[in-house]
Coordinates of C-alpha atoms and ligand atoms in Angstrom, one line a residue:
M562 CA 0.0 0.0 0.0
T563 CA 1.4 3.4 -0.9
K564 CA 1.1 5.8 2.0
Q565 CA 0.7 9.5 1.7
I566 CA 3.4 10.6 4.1
I567 CA 2.9 14.3 3.9
A568 CA -0.3 15.7 5.3
Y569 CA -2.7 17.3 3.0
K570 CA -2.6 20.5 5.1
A571 CA 1.1 20.7 4.8
Q572 CA 0.9 20.2 1.0
Q573 CA -1.4 23.1 0.6
F574 CA 1.1 25.9 1.2
T575 CA 4.6 26.7 0.3
E576 CA 7.5 27.9 2.5
S577 CA 7.4 31.5 3.4
V578 CA 8.4 33.7 0.4
I579 CA 9.4 36.5 2.8
R580 CA 11.7 34.3 4.8
D581 CA 13.1 32.8 1.6
M582 CA 14.0 36.3 0.3
T583 CA 16.1 36.8 3.4
R584 CA 18.0 33.6 2.6
Q585 CA 18.4 34.8 -1.0
A586 CA 19.7 38.2 0.2
Q587 CA 22.4 36.3 2.2
L588 CA 23.2 34.1 -0.8
Y589 CA 23.7 37.1 -3.2
G590 CA 25.1 39.5 -0.6
A591 CA 22.1 41.8 -1.2
I592 CA 20.8 44.5 1.1
N593 CA 17.8 42.9 2.7
L594 CA 14.7 45.1 2.4
S595 CA 12.5 42.1 2.3
Q596 CA 11.8 40.6 5.8
G597 CA 10.5 43.0 8.4
F598 CA 13.2 43.0 11.0
P599 CA 15.3 46.0 12.2
D600 CA 19.0 45.9 11.6
F601 CA 19.6 48.5 14.4
A602 CA 20.0 47.9 18.1
A603 CA 17.2 47.1 20.5
P604 CA 16.8 49.5 23.4
E605 CA 19.7 49.2 25.9
E606 CA 17.5 49.0 29.0
I607 CA 15.5 46.0 27.8
K608 CA 18.6 44.1 26.7
L609 CA 20.0 44.7 30.2
A610 CA 16.7 43.6 31.7
A611 CA 17.0 40.3 29.7
C612 CA 20.5 39.7 30.9
D613 CA 19.5 40.5 34.5
A614 CA 16.7 38.0 34.3
I615 CA 19.0 35.3 33.1
M616 CA 21.5 36.1 35.8
A617 CA 18.8 36.1 38.4
D618 CA 17.9 32.6 37.2
V619 CA 14.6 33.3 35.6
N620 CA 15.5 30.3 33.5
Q621 CA 12.7 27.8 34.0
Y622 CA 9.3 27.5 32.6
A623 CA 7.1 30.6 33.2
I624 CA 3.4 30.0 34.0
T625 CA 2.2 28.6 30.7
W626 CA -0.1 31.5 29.9
G627 CA 2.6 34.0 30.9
A628 CA 4.6 35.4 33.8
K629 CA 2.3 37.5 36.1
S630 CA 4.6 40.6 36.0
F631 CA 4.4 40.6 32.2
R632 CA 0.7 40.1 32.0
D633 CA 0.2 42.9 34.5
A634 CA 2.4 45.2 32.3
I635 CA 0.4 44.2 29.2
A636 CA -2.8 45.1 31.1
E637 CA -1.4 48.5 32.1
K638 CA -0.2 49.4 28.7
S639 CA -3.4 48.2 27.0
S640 CA -5.3 50.5 29.4
W641 CA -3.3 53.7 28.6
Y642 CA -2.6 53.1 25.0
L643 CA -5.6 51.4 23.6
G644 CA -8.2 52.4 26.2
L645 CA -8.9 48.6 26.7
E646 CA -9.3 47.5 30.3
V647 CA -8.1 43.9 30.6
D648 CA -8.0 41.3 33.4
P649 CA -4.5 39.9 33.4
E650 CA -5.6 36.8 35.3
R651 CA -8.3 35.8 32.9
E652 CA -7.9 37.6 29.6
I653 CA -4.2 37.5 28.6
T654 CA -2.1 34.6 27.1
V655 CA 1.6 35.1 26.4
T656 CA 2.7 33.2 23.3
C657 CA 5.9 32.6 21.2
G658 CA 5.5 35.7 19.1
S659 CA 2.3 37.0 17.6
T660 CA 2.7 34.3 15.0
E661 CA 1.9 31.7 17.6
A662 CA -0.8 34.0 19.0
M663 CA -2.6 34.0 15.7
M664 CA -2.3 30.2 15.2
A665 CA -3.5 29.5 18.8
A666 CA -6.4 31.9 18.4
M667 CA -7.5 30.3 15.2
M668 CA -7.1 26.8 16.5
A669 CA -9.1 27.8 19.6
I670 CA -12.2 29.0 17.7
V671 CA -12.3 27.4 14.3
N672 CA -14.3 24.2 13.5
P673 CA -14.2 22.4 10.1
G674 CA -16.4 24.3 7.7
D675 CA -15.9 27.6 9.4
E676 CA -15.1 30.5 7.2
V677 CA -12.6 33.3 8.1
I678 CA -12.6 36.6 6.3
V679 CA -9.2 38.0 5.3
F680 CA -8.5 41.4 3.7
E681 CA -6.3 41.1 0.7
P682 CA -3.4 41.8 0.2
F683 CA -2.7 40.1 3.5
Y684 CA 0.3 39.2 5.7
E685 CA 1.4 35.9 4.2
N686 CA 1.0 33.9 7.4
Y687 CA -2.8 34.2 7.5
G688 CA -3.2 31.8 4.5
P689 CA -1.3 28.8 6.2
D690 CA -2.9 29.8 9.5
A691 CA -6.3 29.3 8.0
I692 CA -5.3 26.0 6.4
L693 CA -3.7 24.6 9.5
S694 CA -6.7 25.5 11.7
G695 CA -9.1 24.1 9.2
A696 CA -10.8 27.4 8.2
T697 CA -11.9 28.3 4.7
P698 CA -10.6 31.8 3.9
R699 CA -12.8 34.3 2.2
Y700 CA -11.0 37.2 0.7
V701 CA -12.1 40.8 0.7
T702 CA -10.1 43.2 -1.6
L703 CA -8.4 46.3 -0.3
Y704 CA -8.2 48.6 -3.4
A705 CA -5.0 50.6 -4.1
P706 CA -4.0 53.4 -3.9
D707 CA -5.7 54.0 -0.6
W708 CA -6.5 50.4 0.1
H709 CA -10.2 51.0 0.8
F710 CA -12.7 48.1 0.8
N711 CA -16.0 48.0 -0.8
L712 CA -18.8 47.8 1.7
D713 CA -21.0 45.6 -0.4
E714 CA -18.2 43.2 -1.0
L715 CA -17.4 43.0 2.7
A716 CA -21.1 42.5 3.6
A717 CA -21.3 39.7 1.0
A718 CA -18.4 37.9 2.6
F719 CA -20.3 37.3 5.8
N720 CA -22.7 34.4 6.2
D721 CA -23.8 31.8 8.7
N722 CA -20.6 29.9 8.4
T723 CA -18.4 32.9 9.1
K724 CA -16.5 32.4 12.4
A725 CA -14.0 35.3 12.3
I726 CA -12.6 38.2 10.5
I727 CA -8.9 39.0 10.6
I728 CA -8.0 42.6 10.8
N729 CA -4.4 43.9 10.7
T730 CA -4.0 47.6 11.5
P731 CA -1.6 49.2 10.8
N732 CA -1.4 46.8 7.9
N733 CA 1.3 44.7 6.4
P734 CA 1.9 44.9 3.5
T735 CA -0.2 48.0 2.5
G736 CA 0.5 50.4 5.3
K737 CA -3.2 51.0 5.7
V738 CA -4.5 52.2 9.0
F739 CA -8.1 51.3 9.4
S740 CA -10.3 54.3 10.3
R741 CA -12.8 54.3 13.1
E742 CA -15.6 54.4 10.5
E743 CA -14.2 51.3 8.8
L744 CA -13.8 49.4 12.0
Q745 CA -17.3 50.4 13.0
T746 CA -18.7 48.9 9.8
I747 CA -16.8 45.7 10.5
A748 CA -18.0 45.7 14.0
E749 CA -21.7 46.0 12.9
L750 CA -21.2 43.0 10.6
C751 CA -19.6 41.1 13.4
H752 CA -22.7 41.7 15.6
K753 CA -25.1 40.9 12.8
W754 CA -23.5 37.6 12.0
N755 CA -22.1 36.7 15.5
V756 CA -18.5 36.8 14.3
I757 CA -15.2 37.1 16.2
A758 CA -12.7 39.9 15.2
I759 CA -9.1 38.7 15.4
T760 CA -7.0 41.8 15.2
D761 CA -3.3 41.8 14.7
E762 CA -2.0 45.1 16.0
I763 CA 1.7 44.4 16.1
Y764 CA 2.4 47.8 14.3
E765 CA 0.2 49.8 16.7
H766 CA 2.9 52.4 17.4
I767 CA 4.2 52.9 13.9
L768 CA 1.9 55.6 12.4
F769 CA 2.5 58.5 10.1
G770 CA 0.9 61.8 9.3
G771 CA -1.0 62.1 12.5
K772 CA -2.9 58.8 12.0
K773 CA -4.3 57.3 15.2
H774 CA -4.4 53.6 16.0
I775 CA -7.8 52.4 17.0
A776 CA -8.3 49.0 18.5
I777 CA -11.6 47.4 17.3
G778 CA -11.9 45.8 20.8
T779 CA -12.7 49.2 22.2
L780 CA -15.7 49.8 20.0
D781 CA -19.2 49.4 21.5
G782 CA -20.0 45.7 22.2
M783 CA -16.8 44.4 20.6
R784 CA -14.8 43.7 23.8
D785 CA -16.6 40.3 24.1
R786 CA -16.0 39.3 20.5
T787 CA -12.5 40.4 19.9
I788 CA -9.1 38.6 20.1
T789 CA -6.4 41.2 20.1
I790 CA -2.9 40.0 19.0
N791 CA 0.3 41.8 19.7
G792 CA 3.9 41.3 20.7
L793 CA 7.3 42.8 21.4
S794 CA 8.8 42.2 18.0
K795 CA 8.2 45.4 16.2
T796 CA 7.6 48.0 18.9
Y797 CA 10.8 47.1 20.7
S798 CA 12.9 45.9 17.8
V799 CA 13.3 42.4 19.1
T800 CA 11.9 40.1 16.4
G801 CA 14.1 37.3 17.5
W802 CA 12.8 37.1 21.0
R803 CA 9.6 35.5 20.0
V804 CA 7.3 37.0 22.6
G805 CA 3.7 37.9 21.8
Y806 CA 0.3 37.8 23.4
T807 CA -3.4 37.6 23.0
I808 CA -6.1 39.6 24.8
A809 CA -9.5 37.9 24.6
P810 CA -12.6 37.4 26.8
P811 CA -12.2 34.8 29.5
E812 CA -14.0 31.9 27.7
I813 CA -11.9 32.3 24.6
T814 CA -8.8 32.9 26.6
L815 CA -9.3 29.5 28.3
A816 CA -9.4 27.8 24.9
I817 CA -6.3 29.8 23.6
R818 CA -4.4 28.9 26.8
K819 CA -5.1 25.2 26.3
V820 CA -4.0 25.3 22.6
H821 CA -0.9 27.4 23.5
D822 CA 0.1 25.1 26.4
F823 CA 0.2 22.0 24.1
L824 CA 1.8 23.9 21.2
T825 CA 4.7 25.5 23.0
V826 CA 4.2 25.4 26.8
G827 CA 5.4 28.9 27.1
A828 CA 7.4 31.8 25.8
A829 CA 11.0 32.4 27.0
A830 CA 10.8 33.2 30.7
P831 CA 13.7 35.7 31.0
L832 CA 12.4 37.6 27.9
Q833 CA 9.0 37.9 29.4
E834 CA 10.7 39.7 32.4
A835 CA 12.5 42.0 29.9
G836 CA 9.1 42.5 28.3
T837 CA 7.8 43.8 31.6
H838 CA 10.4 46.5 31.4
A839 CA 9.7 47.2 27.7
L840 CA 6.0 47.7 28.2
R841 CA 6.7 50.2 31.0
L842 CA 9.1 52.4 29.0
P843 CA 8.1 56.0 29.2
R844 CA 5.7 57.4 26.6
S845 CA 8.6 59.4 25.0
Y846 CA 10.0 56.1 23.8
Y847 CA 7.0 55.6 21.5
D848 CA 7.2 59.2 20.2
K849 CA 10.8 58.7 19.2
L850 CA 10.1 55.4 17.6
Q851 CA 7.4 57.0 15.5
A852 CA 9.6 60.0 14.6
D853 CA 12.5 57.8 13.6
Y854 CA 10.2 55.6 11.4
A855 CA 8.6 58.7 9.8
A856 CA 12.1 59.9 8.7
R857 CA 12.9 56.4 7.3
R858 CA 9.6 56.3 5.5
D859 CA 10.1 59.7 3.9
R860 CA 13.6 58.7 2.8
I861 CA 12.7 55.4 1.2
L862 CA 9.7 56.9 -0.6
G863 CA 11.9 59.6 -2.0
V864 CA 14.4 57.1 -3.3
L865 CA 11.8 54.7 -4.7
K866 CA 9.9 57.4 -6.5
D867 CA 13.1 58.9 -7.9
V868 CA 14.2 55.6 -9.5
G869 CA 10.8 54.8 -11.0
F870 CA 8.6 52.9 -8.6
R871 CA 5.0 54.0 -8.2
C872 CA 4.6 54.0 -4.4
F873 CA 1.5 53.5 -2.3
D874 CA 2.5 55.8 0.5
P875 CA 1.9 54.0 3.9
D876 CA 0.1 55.5 6.8
G877 CA 1.5 53.0 9.2
A878 CA 3.7 49.9 9.7
Y879 CA 7.2 49.8 8.1
Y880 CA 6.6 48.7 4.5
V881 CA 6.0 50.3 1.1
M882 CA 4.0 48.5 -1.5
T883 CA 5.1 49.6 -5.0
D884 CA 4.0 49.1 -8.6
I885 CA 6.8 47.9 -10.8
S886 CA 5.0 48.3 -14.2
A887 CA 7.5 50.9 -15.3
F888 CA 10.4 48.5 -15.4
G889 CA 9.1 46.2 -18.1
Y890 CA 9.5 42.9 -16.3
K891 CA 7.2 39.9 -16.9
D892 CA 6.1 39.7 -13.2
D893 CA 6.9 40.4 -9.6
V894 CA 8.9 37.2 -9.1
E895 CA 11.1 37.8 -12.1
F896 CA 11.7 41.4 -11.1
A897 CA 12.5 40.5 -7.5
R898 CA 15.0 37.9 -8.7
F899 CA 16.6 40.5 -10.9
L900 CA 16.7 43.0 -8.0
V901 CA 18.3 40.5 -5.5
K902 CA 20.9 39.1 -8.0
D903 CA 21.8 42.0 -10.3
I904 CA 21.0 45.1 -8.3
G905 CA 21.7 43.7 -4.9
V906 CA 18.5 44.6 -3.0
A907 CA 16.1 42.0 -1.7
V908 CA 12.4 42.7 -1.7
V909 CA 9.2 40.6 -1.4
P910 CA 7.3 39.7 -4.6
G911 CA 3.7 41.1 -4.4
S912 CA 2.1 37.8 -5.3
S913 CA 3.0 36.4 -1.8
F914 CA 0.3 38.7 -0.4
Y915 CA -2.5 37.4 -2.6
H916 CA -4.4 34.1 -2.8
E917 CA -4.1 34.3 -6.6
P918 CA -0.5 35.1 -7.4
A919 CA -1.7 37.0 -10.6
L920 CA -3.2 39.7 -8.4
G921 CA 0.2 40.8 -7.1
R922 CA 2.1 40.4 -10.4
S923 CA 2.9 44.1 -10.7
Q924 CA 3.8 44.7 -7.1
V925 CA 6.8 44.3 -4.8
R926 CA 7.1 45.3 -1.1
F927 CA 10.0 47.1 0.5
T928 CA 10.6 47.3 4.2
F929 CA 12.3 50.3 5.7
C930 CA 13.0 49.2 9.3
K931 CA 16.7 49.6 8.6
K932 CA 19.7 51.8 9.7
D933 CA 20.5 55.0 7.7
E934 CA 23.6 53.3 6.3
T935 CA 21.6 50.3 5.0
L936 CA 19.0 52.6 3.4
A937 CA 21.9 54.7 1.9
A938 CA 23.5 51.6 0.4
A939 CA 20.2 50.4 -1.0
E940 CA 19.7 53.9 -2.5
E941 CA 23.0 53.8 -4.2
R942 CA 22.3 50.3 -5.7
L943 CA 18.8 51.2 -6.8
Q944 CA 20.1 54.1 -8.9
K945 CA 21.1 51.5 -11.5
L946 CA 17.4 51.0 -12.2
K947 CA 17.4 54.4 -13.9
S948 CA 19.4 53.1 -16.8
L949 CA 17.4 49.9 -17.5
P950 CA 17.0 49.3 -21.2
N951 CA 13.3 48.1 -21.0
R952 CA 12.0 50.9 -19.0
R953 CA 8.8 52.5 -19.9
Ligands
PLP2476 C1 1.2 41.7 10.5 C2 2.2 40.9 11.2 N1 1.8 40.1 12.1 C3 2.7 39.3 12.8 C4 4.0 39.3 12.5 C5 5.0 38.4 13.2 O1 5.2 38.9 14.5 P1 5.9 38.1 15.6 O2 7.4 38.3 15.5 O3 5.4 38.6 16.9 O4 5.6 36.6 15.5 C6 4.5 40.1 11.5 C7 5.9 40.1 11.1 O5 6.3 40.6 10.1 C8 3.6 40.9 10.8 O6 3.9 41.7 9.8

């Protein structure tokens, strides 16, 4: 008898294109503007707090759903920043990054046959998350250049089988920051169809042009039907620490905690201690983070536009989606390969953010969470695009 060794679920998705581009960047010695991790130092005080925790022998399993000090700090910060009052004993689960948070949240609520609505383009993990948890994804288009959605299309995506809608604001890859009105519209549909909002707010502090971050969990009646996902990776420039968390009503939290316990037992104990310090940094820390990212955003937009990209200016997060039509390449993958090999800059092909690769054929995504020197070096290399023979 021939056995199917590889599970159907694992056959349905490919390796991460984003993470693969990082490997290609290393292979070709390219400047890595693909994967969203900073190449600058994390804040000194939280690095010291991590070292202190290890030296103080915080080296064994933390409580599976998270060290109490860290959960308390999460509750405090959620209160002042989001306006969300959270019970750290019953509503928070600390996970291995927001990646695990999303997976645990989906596995905690999804049954076979359930549908999950995903705005498209989407952060590439949500596709495999849906497959692994057994959900059927339903895509709702965000339309460039401002990445708005069509209300009728959104309403038509909801039905009796809809279990959840995934929101990511500020958004990767588009840089969209969902407005209060948009979130209100989503909330009304969630009420109408008894749907859970799963909201990935990992870029909550990276906002431009006076945009404000609004947590859908704070809208009327949404507290009891929202799973908020967040983590240390982006706000504190520690993507390798793998510390994230969920905030959800007690009944859902119980289910998330069970899934989380058997998936990973717990996130790194000393790094949760350091996370306690991170979440209690003064508010000036976030102002500076935002100002620094605004300068990087303006810089990369200037460069990209100058060399011929059409840019969709982001309102938040640290990515720029671009249109590559001017360069005369067959598609995003061919262009990205050319960029990494011949120009020496790694980007992410747009197709990895769409369920139909053709939809992202004319786009690539740049990240700008990089040092000035890195952006300057990329700028120099990208100048070569100005003399491409096939340019339109
Ligand atoms: C929207 C979004 N969610 C989650 C993650 C992963 O976060 P973490 O490092 O907390 O797992 C990323 C990383 O790029 C992201 O862009």
